[in-house]
Structures are given as structure tokens and as C-alpha cells.
PDB file of C-alpha atoms in Angstrom:
ATOM      1  CA  GLU A  13       0.000   0.000   0.000  1.00 94.00           C
ATOM      2  CA  VAL A  14       1.326   3.395  -0.998  1.00 95.00           C
ATOM      3  CA  GLN A  15       1.733   5.720   1.971  1.00 97.00           C
ATOM      4  CA  LEU A  16       2.996   9.257   2.282  1.00 98.00           C
ATOM      5  CA  VAL A  17       3.350  10.667   5.778  1.00 98.00           C
ATOM      6  CA  GLU A  18       4.296  14.296   6.321  1.00 98.00           C
ATOM      7  CA  SER A  19       5.809  15.705   9.490  1.00 97.00           C
ATOM      8  CA  GLY A  20       7.596  18.798  10.690  1.00 97.00           C
ATOM      9  CA  GLY A  21       4.806  21.335  10.652  1.00 97.00           C
ATOM     10  CA  GLY A  22       4.126  23.694  13.521  1.00 97.00           C
ATOM     11  CA  LEU A  23       3.977  27.281  14.706  1.00 98.00           C
ATOM     12  CA  VAL A  24       6.833  29.552  13.678  1.00 98.00           C
ATOM     13  CA  GLN A  25       7.400  33.279  13.832  1.00 97.00           C
ATOM     14  CA  PRO A  26       7.661  35.385  10.677  1.00 98.00           C
ATOM     15  CA  GLY A  27      11.181  35.173   9.325  1.00 98.00           C
ATOM     16  CA  GLY A  28      11.716  31.773  10.889  1.00 98.00           C
ATOM     17  CA  SER A  29      12.414  28.385   9.351  1.00 98.00           C
ATOM     18  CA  LEU A  30      10.865  24.928   9.263  1.00 98.00           C
ATOM     19  CA  ARG A  31      11.849  21.678   7.605  1.00 98.00           C
ATOM     20  CA  LEU A  32       9.051  19.431   6.423  1.00 98.00           C
ATOM     21  CA  SER A  33       9.579  15.739   5.811  1.00 98.00           C
ATOM     22  CA  CYS A  34       7.561  13.191   3.867  1.00 98.00           C
ATOM     23  CA  ALA A  35       8.176   9.499   4.520  1.00 98.00           C
ATOM     24  CA  ALA A  36       7.227   7.296   1.582  1.00 98.00           C
ATOM     25  CA  SER A  37       6.476   3.588   1.575  1.00 97.00           C
ATOM     26  CA  GLY A  38       4.755   0.957  -0.533  1.00 97.00           C
ATOM     27  CA  PHE A  39       6.357   1.908  -3.840  1.00 96.00           C
ATOM     28  CA  THR A  40       9.731   2.446  -5.482  1.00 96.00           C
ATOM     29  CA  PHE A  41      10.358   5.964  -4.239  1.00 97.00           C
ATOM     30  CA  SER A  42      13.510   6.428  -6.292  1.00 96.00           C
ATOM     31  CA  SER A  43      11.525   6.011  -9.518  1.00 95.00           C
ATOM     32  CA  CYS A  44       8.918   8.690  -8.867  1.00 95.00           C
ATOM     33  CA  SER A  45       9.050  12.448  -9.048  1.00 96.00           C
ATOM     34  CA  MET A  46       7.506  14.179  -6.058  1.00 97.00           C
ATOM     35  CA  ASN A  47       5.811  17.433  -5.227  1.00 97.00           C
ATOM     36  CA  TRP A  48       4.769  19.685  -2.395  1.00 98.00           C
ATOM     37  CA  VAL A  49       1.318  21.272  -2.588  1.00 98.00           C
ATOM     38  CA  ARG A  50      -0.231  23.594  -0.014  1.00 97.00           C
ATOM     39  CA  GLN A  51      -3.705  24.784   0.813  1.00 96.00           C
ATOM     40  CA  THR A  52      -4.581  27.871   2.755  1.00 91.00           C
ATOM     41  CA  PRO A  53      -7.564  27.425   5.071  1.00 77.00           C
ATOM     42  CA  GLY A  54     -10.744  27.919   3.134  1.00 74.00           C
ATOM     43  CA  ARG A  55      -8.941  28.454  -0.137  1.00 79.00           C
ATOM     44  CA  GLY A  56      -7.762  26.493  -3.105  1.00 86.00           C
ATOM     45  CA  LEU A  57      -4.753  24.378  -3.869  1.00 94.00           C
ATOM     46  CA  GLU A  58      -1.364  25.899  -4.610  1.00 96.00           C
ATOM     47  CA  TRP A  59       1.493  23.874  -6.018  1.00 96.00           C
ATOM     48  CA  VAL A  60       4.773  24.662  -4.242  1.00 97.00           C
ATOM     49  CA  SER A  61       7.594  22.598  -5.716  1.00 97.00           C
ATOM     50  CA  TYR A  62       8.554  19.618  -7.881  1.00 96.00           C
ATOM     51  CA  ILE A  63      11.602  17.362  -7.795  1.00 97.00           C
ATOM     52  CA  SER A  64      12.369  14.652 -10.322  1.00 95.00           C
ATOM     53  CA  SER A  65      13.283  11.121  -9.306  1.00 95.00           C
ATOM     54  CA  SER A  66      17.023  11.747  -9.464  1.00 95.00           C
ATOM     55  CA  SER A  67      16.818  15.357  -8.236  1.00 96.00           C
ATOM     56  CA  SER A  68      18.081  16.539 -11.616  1.00 96.00           C
ATOM     57  CA  ASN A  69      15.042  18.738 -12.252  1.00 94.00           C
ATOM     58  CA  ILE A  70      13.598  21.045  -9.617  1.00 96.00           C
ATOM     59  CA  TYR A  71      10.933  23.727  -9.942  1.00 96.00           C
ATOM     60  CA  TYR A  72       9.345  26.185  -7.552  1.00 97.00           C
ATOM     61  CA  ALA A  73       6.299  28.409  -7.467  1.00 95.00           C
ATOM     62  CA  ASP A  74       7.226  32.067  -7.762  1.00 94.00           C
ATOM     63  CA  SER A  75       5.761  32.703  -4.319  1.00 95.00           C
ATOM     64  CA  VAL A  76       8.413  30.524  -2.637  1.00 97.00           C
ATOM     65  CA  LYS A  77      11.361  30.739  -5.013  1.00 97.00           C
ATOM     66  CA  GLY A  78      14.519  31.736  -3.175  1.00 97.00           C
ATOM     67  CA  ARG A  79      13.029  30.901   0.234  1.00 98.00           C
ATOM     68  CA  PHE A  80      12.090  27.212  -0.002  1.00 98.00           C
ATOM     69  CA  THR A  81      14.319  24.299  -0.994  1.00 98.00           C
ATOM     70  CA  ILE A  82      13.049  20.888  -2.018  1.00 98.00           C
ATOM     71  CA  SER A  83      15.250  17.810  -1.692  1.00 98.00           C
ATOM     72  CA  ARG A  84      15.012  14.057  -1.380  1.00 98.00           C
ATOM     73  CA  ASP A  85      16.942  11.097  -0.021  1.00 98.00           C
ATOM     74  CA  ASN A  86      16.161   8.065  -2.145  1.00 98.00           C
ATOM     75  CA  ALA A  87      18.105   5.778   0.174  1.00 97.00           C
ATOM     76  CA  LYS A  88      15.751   6.750   2.993  1.00 98.00           C
ATOM     77  CA  ASN A  89      12.577   7.065   0.902  1.00 98.00           C
ATOM     78  CA  SER A  90      12.151  10.619   2.095  1.00 98.00           C
ATOM     79  CA  LEU A  91      11.180  13.984   0.644  1.00 98.00           C
ATOM     80  CA  PHE A  92      11.957  17.302   2.300  1.00 98.00           C
ATOM     81  CA  LEU A  93      10.995  20.950   2.110  1.00 98.00           C
ATOM     82  CA  GLN A  94      13.264  23.453   3.811  1.00 98.00           C
ATOM     83  CA  MET A  95      11.293  26.630   4.378  1.00 98.00           C
ATOM     84  CA  ASP A  96      13.201  29.780   5.277  1.00 98.00           C
ATOM     85  CA  SER A  97      12.184  33.430   5.661  1.00 98.00           C
ATOM     86  CA  LEU A  98       8.655  32.328   6.393  1.00 98.00           C
ATOM     87  CA  ARG A  99       5.799  34.784   5.963  1.00 97.00           C
ATOM     88  CA  ALA A 100       2.259  34.889   7.272  1.00 95.00           C
ATOM     89  CA  GLU A 101       1.018  34.010   3.802  1.00 94.00           C
ATOM     90  CA  ASP A 102       2.904  30.701   3.973  1.00 96.00           C
ATOM     91  CA  THR A 103       0.418  29.522   6.598  1.00 96.00           C
ATOM     92  CA  ALA A 104      -1.232  26.459   5.102  1.00 97.00           C
ATOM     93  CA  VAL A 105      -1.618  22.718   5.129  1.00 97.00           C
ATOM     94  CA  TYR A 106       1.309  21.240   3.250  1.00 98.00           C
ATOM     95  CA  TYR A 107       0.904  17.994   1.338  1.00 98.00           C
ATOM     96  CA  CYS A 108       3.485  15.838  -0.355  1.00 98.00           C
ATOM     97  CA  ALA A 109       2.180  14.195  -3.511  1.00 98.00           C
ATOM     98  CA  ARG A 110       3.506  11.584  -5.904  1.00 97.00           C
ATOM     99  CA  ARG A 111       3.571  11.719  -9.666  1.00 94.00           C
ATOM    100  CA  PRO A 112       2.954   8.199 -11.025  1.00 88.00           C
ATOM    101  CA  ILE A 113       5.447   6.722 -13.459  1.00 85.00           C
ATOM    102  CA  ILE A 114       2.754   5.732 -15.938  1.00 84.00           C
ATOM    103  CA  ALA A 115       1.440   9.242 -16.520  1.00 87.00           C
ATOM    104  CA  LEU A 116       2.284  11.279 -19.584  1.00 86.00           C
ATOM    105  CA  GLY A 117       1.438  14.483 -17.761  1.00 88.00           C
ATOM    106  CA  ILE A 118       2.002  15.465 -14.145  1.00 87.00           C
ATOM    107  CA  PRO A 119      -0.904  14.166 -12.076  1.00 93.00           C
ATOM    108  CA  PHE A 120      -0.638  13.577  -8.345  1.00 95.00           C
ATOM    109  CA  ASP A 121      -2.041  10.146  -7.615  1.00 95.00           C
ATOM    110  CA  TYR A 122      -1.148   9.751  -3.948  1.00 96.00           C
ATOM    111  CA  TRP A 123      -1.179  12.450  -1.310  1.00 97.00           C
ATOM    112  CA  GLY A 124      -0.147  12.519   2.310  1.00 97.00           C
ATOM    113  CA  GLN A 125      -2.507  13.549   5.083  1.00 96.00           C
ATOM    114  CA  GLY A 126      -0.909  16.978   5.280  1.00 97.00           C
ATOM    115  CA  THR A 127       1.027  18.861   7.935  1.00 97.00           C
ATOM    116  CA  VAL A 128      -0.034  22.272   9.223  1.00 97.00           C
ATOM    117  CA  VAL A 129       2.328  25.212   9.093  1.00 98.00           C
ATOM    118  CA  THR A 130       1.324  28.369  10.947  1.00 97.00           C
ATOM    119  CA  VAL A 131       3.413  31.507  10.621  1.00 97.00           C
ATOM    120  CA  SER A 132       2.485  33.990  13.302  1.00 96.00           C
ATOM    121  CA  SER A 133       4.019  36.114  16.016  1.00 95.00           C
TER     122      SER A 133
ATOM    123  CA  GLN B   8      -4.171  34.205  -8.790  1.00 57.00           C
ATOM    124  CA  SER B   9      -4.736  30.974 -10.694  1.00 72.00           C
ATOM    125  CA  VAL B  10      -4.298  30.868 -14.464  1.00 86.00           C
ATOM    126  CA  LEU B  11      -6.957  28.145 -14.761  1.00 96.00           C
ATOM    127  CA  THR B  12     -10.531  29.358 -14.375  1.00 97.00           C
ATOM    128  CA  GLN B  13     -13.416  27.263 -13.049  1.00 97.00           C
ATOM    129  CA  PRO B  14     -16.928  28.298 -12.031  1.00 97.00           C
ATOM    130  CA  PRO B  15     -17.187  28.724  -8.243  1.00 96.00           C
ATOM    131  CA  SER B  16     -20.089  26.328  -7.962  1.00 97.00           C
ATOM    132  CA  VAL B  17     -22.401  24.001  -9.851  1.00 97.00           C
ATOM    133  CA  SER B  18     -25.395  22.075  -8.632  1.00 96.00           C
ATOM    134  CA  ALA B  19     -27.728  19.350  -9.805  1.00 95.00           C
ATOM    135  CA  ALA B  20     -30.168  16.841  -8.410  1.00 96.00           C
ATOM    136  CA  PRO B  21     -29.212  13.275  -7.479  1.00 97.00           C
ATOM    137  CA  GLY B  22     -28.927  11.073 -10.539  1.00 97.00           C
ATOM    138  CA  GLN B  23     -28.332  13.967 -12.908  1.00 97.00           C
ATOM    139  CA  THR B  24     -25.193  15.012 -14.744  1.00 97.00           C
ATOM    140  CA  VAL B  25     -22.886  17.951 -14.168  1.00 97.00           C
ATOM    141  CA  THR B  26     -20.002  19.261 -16.196  1.00 97.00           C
ATOM    142  CA  ILE B  27     -17.238  21.410 -14.800  1.00 98.00           C
ATOM    143  CA  PRO B  28     -15.223  23.507 -17.262  1.00 98.00           C
ATOM    144  CA  CYS B  29     -11.626  24.531 -16.769  1.00 98.00           C
ATOM    145  CA  SER B  30     -10.362  27.345 -18.964  1.00 98.00           C
ATOM    146  CA  GLY B  31      -6.681  27.995 -19.581  1.00 97.00           C
ATOM    147  CA  SER B  32      -4.320  28.993 -22.355  1.00 96.00           C
ATOM    148  CA  ASP B  33      -1.900  27.611 -24.920  1.00 96.00           C
ATOM    149  CA  SER B  34       0.916  27.451 -22.382  1.00 95.00           C
ATOM    150  CA  ASN B  35      -0.974  25.162 -20.022  1.00 96.00           C
ATOM    151  CA  ILE B  36      -4.094  23.238 -21.087  1.00 97.00           C
ATOM    152  CA  GLY B  37      -3.425  23.822 -24.755  1.00 96.00           C
ATOM    153  CA  ASN B  38      -0.177  21.878 -24.702  1.00 95.00           C
ATOM    154  CA  ASN B  39      -0.122  19.784 -21.535  1.00 96.00           C
ATOM    155  CA  TYR B  40      -2.109  16.956 -20.027  1.00 96.00           C
ATOM    156  CA  VAL B  41      -4.882  17.851 -17.599  1.00 97.00           C
ATOM    157  CA  SER B  42      -5.762  16.188 -14.306  1.00 97.00           C
ATOM    158  CA  TRP B  43      -8.841  16.492 -12.125  1.00 98.00           C
ATOM    159  CA  TYR B  44      -9.058  16.149  -8.348  1.00 98.00           C
ATOM    160  CA  ARG B  45     -11.850  15.884  -5.817  1.00 97.00           C
ATOM    161  CA  GLN B  46     -11.456  17.144  -2.278  1.00 96.00           C
ATOM    162  CA  LEU B  47     -13.859  16.329   0.507  1.00 93.00           C
ATOM    163  CA  PRO B  48     -13.828  18.655   3.546  1.00 88.00           C
ATOM    164  CA  GLY B  49     -10.861  18.053   5.808  1.00 88.00           C
ATOM    165  CA  THR B  50      -9.204  15.520   3.534  1.00 94.00           C
ATOM    166  CA  ALA B  51      -6.444  15.452   0.959  1.00 96.00           C
ATOM    167  CA  PRO B  52      -7.363  15.784  -2.716  1.00 96.00           C
ATOM    168  CA  LYS B  53      -7.997  12.597  -4.677  1.00 97.00           C
ATOM    169  CA  LEU B  54      -7.063  12.057  -8.308  1.00 97.00           C
ATOM    170  CA  LEU B  55     -10.087  11.428 -10.520  1.00 97.00           C
ATOM    171  CA  ILE B  56      -8.754  11.940 -14.035  1.00 97.00           C
ATOM    172  CA  TYR B  57      -5.234  12.150 -15.453  1.00 96.00           C
ATOM    173  CA  ASP B  58      -3.765  12.646 -18.925  1.00 96.00           C
ATOM    174  CA  ASN B  59      -6.998  14.441 -19.960  1.00 97.00           C
ATOM    175  CA  ASN B  60      -9.297  11.433 -19.913  1.00 97.00           C
ATOM    176  CA  LYS B  61      -7.810   8.469 -18.048  1.00 96.00           C
ATOM    177  CA  ARG B  62      -9.234   7.151 -14.807  1.00 96.00           C
ATOM    178  CA  PRO B  63      -7.005   5.722 -12.092  1.00 94.00           C
ATOM    179  CA  SER B  64      -7.862   2.279 -10.802  1.00 93.00           C
ATOM    180  CA  GLY B  65     -10.907   2.399  -8.566  1.00 95.00           C
ATOM    181  CA  ILE B  66     -12.452   5.543 -10.040  1.00 96.00           C
ATOM    182  CA  PRO B  67     -15.899   4.704 -11.466  1.00 97.00           C
ATOM    183  CA  ASP B  68     -16.766   5.447 -15.065  1.00 96.00           C
ATOM    184  CA  ARG B  69     -19.308   8.029 -13.850  1.00 97.00           C
ATOM    185  CA  PHE B  70     -16.321  10.372 -13.988  1.00 98.00           C
ATOM    186  CA  SER B  71     -14.975  11.429 -17.369  1.00 98.00           C
ATOM    187  CA  GLY B  72     -12.573  14.024 -18.693  1.00 98.00           C
ATOM    188  CA  SER B  73     -12.009  15.728 -21.992  1.00 97.00           C
ATOM    189  CA  ARG B  74      -9.856  18.455 -23.446  1.00 97.00           C
ATOM    190  CA  SER B  75     -10.451  20.711 -26.436  1.00 96.00           C
ATOM    191  CA  GLY B  76      -8.094  23.508 -27.328  1.00 96.00           C
ATOM    192  CA  THR B  77      -7.354  25.525 -24.194  1.00 97.00           C
ATOM    193  CA  SER B  78     -10.247  24.155 -22.151  1.00 98.00           C
ATOM    194  CA  ALA B  79     -10.900  20.944 -20.286  1.00 98.00           C
ATOM    195  CA  THR B  80     -14.083  19.494 -18.849  1.00 98.00           C
ATOM    196  CA  LEU B  81     -14.900  17.081 -16.055  1.00 98.00           C
ATOM    197  CA  GLY B  82     -18.175  15.231 -16.333  1.00 98.00           C
ATOM    198  CA  ILE B  83     -19.973  13.451 -13.524  1.00 97.00           C
ATOM    199  CA  THR B  84     -22.999  11.319 -14.315  1.00 97.00           C
ATOM    200  CA  GLY B  85     -25.416   9.707 -11.903  1.00 97.00           C
ATOM    201  CA  LEU B  86     -24.740  12.303  -9.225  1.00 97.00           C
ATOM    202  CA  GLN B  87     -24.689  11.044  -5.659  1.00 96.00           C
ATOM    203  CA  THR B  88     -24.780  12.959  -2.406  1.00 95.00           C
ATOM    204  CA  GLY B  89     -21.279  11.648  -1.770  1.00 94.00           C
ATOM    205  CA  ASP B  90     -20.104  13.623  -4.804  1.00 96.00           C
ATOM    206  CA  GLU B  91     -20.565  16.875  -2.903  1.00 96.00           C
ATOM    207  CA  ALA B  92     -17.033  18.225  -2.769  1.00 96.00           C
ATOM    208  CA  ASP B  93     -14.612  20.696  -4.270  1.00 96.00           C
ATOM    209  CA  TYR B  94     -13.201  19.818  -7.680  1.00 98.00           C
ATOM    210  CA  TYR B  95      -9.965  21.134  -9.134  1.00 98.00           C
ATOM    211  CA  CYS B  96      -8.313  20.893 -12.519  1.00 98.00           C
ATOM    212  CA  GLY B  97      -4.538  21.022 -12.822  1.00 97.00           C
ATOM    213  CA  THR B  98      -1.782  20.974 -15.386  1.00 97.00           C
ATOM    214  CA  TRP B  99       1.771  22.107 -16.091  1.00 95.00           C
ATOM    215  CA  ASP B 100       2.316  25.576 -17.499  1.00 95.00           C
ATOM    216  CA  THR B 101       5.173  25.457 -19.963  1.00 94.00           C
ATOM    217  CA  ARG B 102       5.681  29.232 -20.145  1.00 94.00           C
ATOM    218  CA  LEU B 103       5.778  29.720 -16.372  1.00 92.00           C
ATOM    219  CA  SER B 104       7.482  26.367 -15.586  1.00 92.00           C
ATOM    220  CA  VAL B 105       5.055  25.792 -12.741  1.00 94.00           C
ATOM    221  CA  TYR B 106       2.168  23.488 -12.039  1.00 95.00           C
ATOM    222  CA  VAL B 107      -1.154  25.315 -11.904  1.00 96.00           C
ATOM    223  CA  PHE B 108      -4.429  24.370 -10.274  1.00 96.00           C
ATOM    224  CA  GLY B 109      -7.814  25.697 -11.216  1.00 97.00           C
ATOM    225  CA  THR B 110      -9.753  28.015  -8.941  1.00 95.00           C
ATOM    226  CA  GLY B 111     -11.926  25.134  -7.781  1.00 96.00           C
ATOM    227  CA  THR B 112     -15.615  24.327  -8.162  1.00 97.00           C
ATOM    228  CA  LYS B 113     -17.936  23.340  -5.363  1.00 96.00           C
ATOM    229  CA  VAL B 114     -20.440  20.721  -6.448  1.00 97.00           C
ATOM    230  CA  THR B 115     -23.753  20.632  -4.608  1.00 96.00           C
ATOM    231  CA  VAL B 116     -26.091  17.702  -5.016  1.00 95.00           C
TER     232      VAL B 116
END
């Protein structure tokens, strides 16, 4: 069974940092590209970042570029999001999501349960 | 602000059919594969349609997707009360090099 479990969320002051983790199991993690997606309470989905299976291709949303860093450890089946210079508008539920190998496009077929990040003084 | 536009809400009676449009541009829907997601309150989104019109295993054929030009459409037939949720389209934007979600549509049955 495919499982994605996020951790690392919490309350942080503006300007602070957090490191989110996503533990993957039930599939060949090293073969799949991964993403972070966030959702502000009561609002829609916002894609945050993408990393290819070998970490050779990485993309960020403009809203986080230069402040967030995505990475992965294929040996440990783990995905990370280092979030620096956090702002109030980064407050959201953060999901990790898998892109399936079979897809031609970039769908997200499995999602974690989400971890809550709150940026407030 | 999302580059993919969806109506805020649609509604229909149980057993009827609804269609949800998703409008984009050449740089996203026009040249990339579209996915559709359903999100129930308090839960993570669930993939309904990928690569414009393919259904993942376990998704009933009541759900269908299509793409024409710079627009995509999700269709739901035989509406059930359990279909009440928020629905989002999504695709890659080649010009922006970002993934974009639609604005979301709330379906009321």
C-alpha cells in the first residue's frame, strides 16, 4: 500500500524556518518524481515545488522561489521541504504528492494527510 | 491568482449530470495533459482523471474528462450525495514552468 506521511509542521514566527519531511512507503520511491502542494484554510490548492526522481530537475512556485528548498533522499525514501524566511502568507496545510510513473502528464495520484504550518508572532 | 478558471459552484439533483469547465491557455491546457481532483472537507485531494481522460484504478466510469483547445471538462454522471465536494483541474504551465491548479468548483447535489 502506498503511503505518504508528512511531518515537521508547527507554529513559527515570521522570518523563521521549518523543515518538512515526507516518509514514503509501498512503492519504489527512487523512480517517482515528487511534489509539495499547499492549501490555505478555506482556499484552493497551490502547487509549491517539484523534484524529479534523481533530483536533476527542480521547480518552484514564484511565491516561494529563493526561500524554499526541495530535496530528497532516495536511500531513505524521504522527501523534504526546507522553508526559510517564512511569511504569514505561507500559513497552510502542506501535502506531499507523488507523480505516477505511468502518466504522460504530471498528475498527483497519492497524497499525504498533510502537515499544518502556521506563521504567526 | 490561478491561471486556470473554473466556475465557483455548480449544482444538480441526485442522478443527474454535471459538467465542470476549466479554462486555460496555450501554455498550459493547450499543450499539456490535464488532471482532475476531488477534495472532501478536511481531507487530501484525490485524483479522478489524469492525462486528460484516463481514470485511475478504482475511479468509477461516472467520472470522465475531456480536453479541447485551451479548455478541459470534467463530467460526472449519476450524481450522488457523496459527490458533494470541491473539484480542481490542474496541469503544467510550460511558459511559467510551474504546475497550476484551477480556482476550484464546489459541487452541490
